[in-house]
Amino acid sequence: MTATAYQYVDLPDASVVTTRALLTVRENITDTVTARAMMCIHGGAGFGKTLAVNTCLRGLQPAEDVRKITFRARPTARAVRYELFTALDLAGQPPRHPSEFDRLLKTALAERPRTLLVDEAQWLNGEAFEYFRYLWDEPATQLAIIFVGGEGCHTVLRREPMLSSRIFIWQHFTRLTPAEVLEVIPLFHPIWADADTADIAFADQHAAHGNFRNWARLTAHARLALARTDRPRVDREVLRWAFSRLGTCA
């Protein structure tokens, strides 16, 4: 994800801010990849998990071969096989029989070290998680696996002792605290750089609630308001107009 599409919003001039959570992700991912282990990053929607992970994984490339898989529905082991086939850019047609498919994937994953980023992992059920464990347990494969998902991801993983006992690192993403908001948001986008700290706190209390995705949406609307009114900086009137578009009152 780039600054022009920050947290699923078209937001020019936005910056990826080095928060404490992002620094921790960088350290945890580096250690997980070095150990060829598995980790789980989980937390509420919009807290910046995927952005932080993508940013850190880009820092490992091209030395590390990173393949991303995203699920939007509850996949079976069969669906996981097909997603891996596509993510690994394997030639030919997918095998019809599961045993043949498994041999193909194991052979491909043994060719060189790889990191699999499994995003939206809250959609995985026990069967799908178990299939990833099955591939990771194969002695010849050289896999690091990073599961990123909502709280449901953590819940399902914890119910699978064979897999959860193999998770090298768990990291829980939470909302920005009010103190972190005042530290981070002025660095996030230029419109907040010279905003009054009381107005930033007001915006967080009434609309953003420490959620980075909310901050991105609020910033997009506030930016439009400044452009249309030719105001030099964000103020309460601008914020209330933005709140009205977000369905928030203050």
CSV table of C-alpha atoms in Angstrom, one decimal:
chain,number,residue,atom,x,y,z
A,1,MET,CA,0.0,0.0,0.0
A,2,THR,CA,1.3,3.4,-0.9
A,3,ALA,CA,0.8,6.8,0.5
A,4,THR,CA,-1.6,7.7,-2.3
A,5,ALA,CA,-3.9,4.9,-1.2
A,6,TYR,CA,-3.3,5.1,2.5
A,7,GLN,CA,-5.7,2.8,4.4
A,8,TYR,CA,-8.0,2.3,1.4
A,9,VAL,CA,-8.5,6.1,0.9
A,10,ASP,CA,-7.0,8.2,-1.9
A,11,LEU,CA,-4.9,10.4,0.2
A,12,PRO,CA,-2.0,12.3,-1.5
A,13,ASP,CA,0.8,13.5,0.7
A,14,ALA,CA,0.1,11.0,3.4
A,15,SER,CA,3.1,9.4,5.1
A,16,VAL,CA,3.7,6.0,6.7
A,17,VAL,CA,4.4,7.0,10.3
A,18,THR,CA,6.9,5.0,12.3
A,19,THR,CA,4.7,4.2,15.3
A,20,ARG,CA,5.7,2.0,18.2
A,21,ALA,CA,3.6,-0.7,16.7
A,22,LEU,CA,5.3,-0.5,13.3
A,23,LEU,CA,8.8,-0.6,15.0
A,24,THR,CA,7.7,-3.7,16.9
A,25,VAL,CA,6.3,-5.3,13.7
A,26,ARG,CA,9.6,-4.7,11.9
A,27,GLU,CA,11.6,-6.4,14.7
A,28,ASN,CA,9.1,-9.3,15.0
A,29,ILE,CA,9.0,-10.0,11.3
A,30,THR,CA,12.7,-9.8,10.9
A,31,ASP,CA,13.1,-12.4,13.8
A,32,THR,CA,10.4,-14.6,12.4
A,33,VAL,CA,11.8,-14.6,8.8
A,34,THR,CA,15.3,-15.3,10.2
A,35,ALA,CA,14.0,-18.2,12.2
A,36,ARG,CA,11.8,-19.5,9.3
A,37,ALA,CA,9.0,-19.5,11.8
A,38,MET,CA,5.3,-18.5,12.0
A,39,MET,CA,3.8,-15.4,13.7
A,40,CYS,CA,0.4,-13.9,14.2
A,41,ILE,CA,-0.5,-10.2,14.0
A,42,HIS,CA,-4.0,-9.5,15.1
A,43,GLY,CA,-6.2,-6.7,16.1
A,44,GLY,CA,-9.3,-4.6,15.2
A,45,ALA,CA,-10.1,-3.3,11.8
A,46,GLY,CA,-8.4,-0.2,10.7
A,47,PHE,CA,-5.6,-0.3,13.3
A,48,GLY,CA,-2.9,-0.3,10.6
A,49,LYS,CA,-1.8,-4.0,10.7
A,50,THR,CA,-1.7,-4.7,6.9
A,51,LEU,CA,0.0,-1.3,6.2
A,52,ALA,CA,2.7,-1.9,8.8
A,53,VAL,CA,3.3,-5.5,7.6
A,54,ASN,CA,3.5,-4.5,4.0
A,55,THR,CA,5.9,-1.7,4.8
A,56,CYS,CA,8.2,-3.9,6.8
A,57,LEU,CA,8.2,-6.8,4.2
A,58,ARG,CA,9.1,-4.3,1.4
A,59,GLY,CA,12.2,-3.6,3.4
A,60,LEU,CA,13.2,-7.3,3.2
A,61,GLN,CA,12.9,-7.4,-0.6
A,62,PRO,CA,14.4,-8.3,-3.0
A,63,ALA,CA,16.6,-10.5,-0.7
A,64,GLU,CA,13.5,-12.3,0.6
A,65,ASP,CA,10.9,-13.9,-1.7
A,66,VAL,CA,7.6,-12.7,-0.2
A,67,ARG,CA,4.3,-14.0,-1.5
A,68,LYS,CA,1.0,-12.6,-0.4
A,69,ILE,CA,-2.3,-14.4,-0.1
A,70,THR,CA,-5.6,-12.7,0.9
A,71,PHE,CA,-8.8,-14.5,1.7
A,72,ARG,CA,-12.2,-12.9,1.5
A,73,ALA,CA,-14.3,-15.9,2.5
A,74,ARG,CA,-13.9,-19.0,4.6
A,75,PRO,CA,-11.6,-21.2,2.5
A,76,THR,CA,-11.3,-25.0,2.5
A,77,ALA,CA,-7.9,-26.7,2.2
A,78,ARG,CA,-8.6,-27.1,-1.5
A,79,ALA,CA,-9.1,-23.4,-1.9
A,80,VAL,CA,-5.8,-22.8,0.0
A,81,ARG,CA,-4.0,-25.1,-2.4
A,82,TYR,CA,-5.3,-23.1,-5.4
A,83,GLU,CA,-4.4,-19.8,-3.8
A,84,LEU,CA,-0.9,-21.0,-3.2
A,85,PHE,CA,-0.6,-22.3,-6.7
A,86,THR,CA,-1.4,-18.8,-8.0
A,87,ALA,CA,0.7,-17.0,-5.5
A,88,LEU,CA,3.8,-19.1,-6.3
A,89,ASP,CA,3.3,-18.5,-10.1
A,90,LEU,CA,3.4,-22.2,-10.8
A,91,ALA,CA,3.3,-23.3,-14.4
A,92,GLY,CA,0.7,-25.5,-16.0
A,93,GLN,CA,-2.7,-26.6,-14.6
A,94,PRO,CA,-3.4,-27.3,-11.0
A,95,PRO,CA,-3.3,-31.0,-10.2
A,96,ARG,CA,-6.7,-32.7,-9.7
A,97,HIS,CA,-5.8,-35.0,-6.8
A,98,PRO,CA,-5.0,-33.6,-3.4
A,99,SER,CA,-1.9,-35.8,-2.8
A,100,GLU,CA,-0.5,-34.8,-6.2
A,101,PHE,CA,-1.2,-31.1,-5.4
A,102,ASP,CA,0.5,-31.4,-2.1
A,103,ARG,CA,3.6,-32.9,-3.6
A,104,LEU,CA,3.8,-30.1,-6.2
A,105,LEU,CA,3.5,-27.4,-3.5
A,106,LYS,CA,6.0,-29.0,-1.2
A,107,THR,CA,8.5,-29.3,-4.1
A,108,ALA,CA,8.0,-25.6,-5.0
A,109,LEU,CA,8.3,-24.4,-1.4
A,110,ALA,CA,11.5,-26.4,-1.0
A,111,GLU,CA,13.3,-24.6,-3.9
A,112,ARG,CA,14.4,-21.6,-1.8
A,113,PRO,CA,13.4,-19.7,1.3
A,114,ARG,CA,10.1,-17.9,1.1
A,115,THR,CA,7.8,-15.8,3.3
A,116,LEU,CA,4.1,-16.2,3.0
A,117,LEU,CA,2.0,-13.2,4.1
A,118,VAL,CA,-1.5,-14.5,4.8
A,119,ASP,CA,-3.7,-11.4,5.1
A,120,GLU,CA,-7.4,-11.3,6.3
A,121,ALA,CA,-6.5,-14.5,8.2
A,122,GLN,CA,-9.7,-14.1,10.4
A,123,TRP,CA,-11.5,-15.8,7.5
A,124,LEU,CA,-9.4,-19.0,8.0
A,125,ASN,CA,-11.0,-21.9,9.8
A,126,GLY,CA,-9.2,-24.8,11.5
A,127,GLU,CA,-8.9,-26.8,8.3
A,128,ALA,CA,-7.2,-24.0,6.4
A,129,PHE,CA,-4.8,-23.1,9.3
A,130,GLU,CA,-4.0,-26.8,9.6
A,131,TYR,CA,-3.0,-27.0,6.0
A,132,PHE,CA,-0.5,-24.1,6.4
A,133,ARG,CA,0.9,-26.0,9.4
A,134,TYR,CA,1.2,-29.1,7.3
A,135,LEU,CA,3.3,-27.3,4.7
A,136,TRP,CA,5.4,-25.5,7.3
A,137,ASP,CA,6.1,-28.8,9.1
A,138,GLU,CA,7.5,-30.4,6.0
A,139,PRO,CA,11.3,-30.6,6.7
A,140,ALA,CA,12.3,-29.6,3.1
A,141,THR,CA,10.2,-26.4,2.9
A,142,GLN,CA,11.9,-23.2,4.0
A,143,LEU,CA,8.9,-21.3,5.0
A,144,ALA,CA,8.2,-18.3,7.2
A,145,ILE,CA,4.5,-17.6,7.6
A,146,ILE,CA,2.9,-14.3,8.8
A,147,PHE,CA,-0.8,-14.5,9.6
A,148,VAL,CA,-2.4,-11.0,9.7
A,149,GLY,CA,-6.1,-10.7,10.7
A,150,GLY,CA,-8.8,-9.5,13.0
A,151,GLU,CA,-9.4,-10.8,16.5
A,152,GLY,CA,-11.1,-13.9,15.0
A,153,CYS,CA,-7.8,-14.9,13.7
A,154,HIS,CA,-6.3,-15.1,17.2
A,155,THR,CA,-9.4,-16.9,18.5
A,156,VAL,CA,-9.3,-19.6,15.8
A,157,LEU,CA,-5.5,-20.1,16.1
A,158,ARG,CA,-5.7,-20.5,19.9
A,159,ARG,CA,-8.3,-23.3,19.4
A,160,GLU,CA,-5.8,-25.2,17.3
A,161,PRO,CA,-3.1,-26.4,19.7
A,162,MET,CA,-1.1,-28.2,17.1
A,163,LEU,CA,-0.7,-24.8,15.3
A,164,SER,CA,-0.8,-22.3,18.1
A,165,SER,CA,2.0,-24.1,19.9
A,166,ARG,CA,4.2,-23.5,16.8
A,167,ILE,CA,3.5,-19.7,16.6
A,168,PHE,CA,6.8,-18.0,17.3
A,169,ILE,CA,5.5,-14.5,18.0
A,170,TRP,CA,2.1,-13.1,18.7
A,171,GLN,CA,1.5,-9.3,18.3
A,172,HIS,CA,-1.7,-7.6,19.2
A,173,PHE,CA,-2.5,-4.2,17.4
A,174,THR,CA,-4.5,-1.8,19.5
A,175,ARG,CA,-5.8,1.8,19.0
A,176,LEU,CA,-3.5,4.7,19.2
A,177,THR,CA,-3.6,6.2,22.7
A,178,PRO,CA,-4.5,9.9,23.0
A,179,ALA,CA,-0.8,10.7,23.6
A,180,GLU,CA,0.2,8.7,20.6
A,181,VAL,CA,-2.4,10.5,18.5
A,182,LEU,CA,-0.8,13.9,19.4
A,183,GLU,CA,2.6,12.5,18.5
A,184,VAL,CA,1.8,10.6,15.3
A,185,ILE,CA,-1.0,12.5,13.5
A,186,PRO,CA,1.0,15.7,12.8
A,187,LEU,CA,3.5,13.5,11.0
A,188,PHE,CA,0.8,11.6,9.2
A,189,HIS,CA,-0.4,14.4,6.8
A,190,PRO,CA,0.6,18.0,6.2
A,191,ILE,CA,-2.8,19.4,7.1
A,192,TRP,CA,-2.2,18.3,10.7
A,193,ALA,CA,1.3,19.6,10.9
A,194,ASP,CA,0.3,23.0,12.1
A,195,ALA,CA,-3.1,22.2,13.6
A,196,ASP,CA,-3.8,23.0,17.1
A,197,THR,CA,-3.3,20.0,19.4
A,198,ALA,CA,-6.6,20.7,21.0
A,199,ASP,CA,-8.3,20.3,17.6
A,200,ILE,CA,-6.4,17.1,16.9
A,201,ALA,CA,-7.6,15.7,20.3
A,202,PHE,CA,-11.1,16.9,19.5
A,203,ALA,CA,-11.1,15.1,16.1
A,204,ASP,CA,-9.9,11.9,17.7
A,205,GLN,CA,-12.4,12.0,20.5
A,206,HIS,CA,-15.4,12.6,18.2
A,207,ALA,CA,-14.5,10.8,15.0
A,208,ALA,CA,-11.2,8.9,14.7
A,209,HIS,CA,-11.0,7.1,18.1
A,210,GLY,CA,-7.3,6.1,17.7
A,211,ASN,CA,-8.1,4.2,14.5
A,212,PHE,CA,-5.8,4.9,11.6
A,213,ARG,CA,-8.4,4.1,8.9
A,214,ASN,CA,-10.7,6.6,10.6
A,215,TRP,CA,-8.0,9.2,10.6
A,216,ALA,CA,-7.4,8.6,6.9
A,217,ARG,CA,-11.0,9.1,6.0
A,218,LEU,CA,-11.3,12.2,8.3
A,219,THR,CA,-8.1,13.6,6.7
A,220,ALA,CA,-9.5,13.1,3.2
A,221,HIS,CA,-12.6,15.1,4.0
A,222,ALA,CA,-10.8,17.8,6.0
A,223,ARG,CA,-8.4,18.2,3.0
A,224,LEU,CA,-11.4,18.7,0.7
A,225,ALA,CA,-12.8,21.3,3.1
A,226,LEU,CA,-9.6,23.3,3.2
A,227,ALA,CA,-9.3,23.3,-0.6
A,228,ARG,CA,-12.9,24.4,-1.2
A,229,THR,CA,-12.9,27.1,1.5
A,230,ASP,CA,-9.3,28.3,0.9
A,231,ARG,CA,-8.7,28.1,4.7
A,232,PRO,CA,-5.1,27.9,5.8
A,233,ARG,CA,-5.5,25.3,8.5
A,234,VAL,CA,-7.9,22.9,10.1
A,235,ASP,CA,-10.3,24.4,12.7
A,236,ARG,CA,-13.4,23.3,14.5
A,237,GLU,CA,-15.7,24.4,11.7
A,238,VAL,CA,-13.7,22.3,9.1
A,239,LEU,CA,-13.8,19.4,11.5
A,240,ARG,CA,-17.6,19.6,12.1
A,241,TRP,CA,-18.2,19.7,8.3
A,242,ALA,CA,-16.0,16.5,8.0
A,243,PHE,CA,-17.8,14.9,10.9
A,244,SER,CA,-21.2,15.5,9.1
A,245,ARG,CA,-19.9,13.4,6.2
A,246,LEU,CA,-18.7,10.6,8.4
A,247,GLY,CA,-22.0,10.5,10.3
A,248,THR,CA,-20.5,11.9,13.4
A,249,CYS,CA,-21.8,14.8,15.5
A,250,ALA,CA,-19.9,17.1,17.8
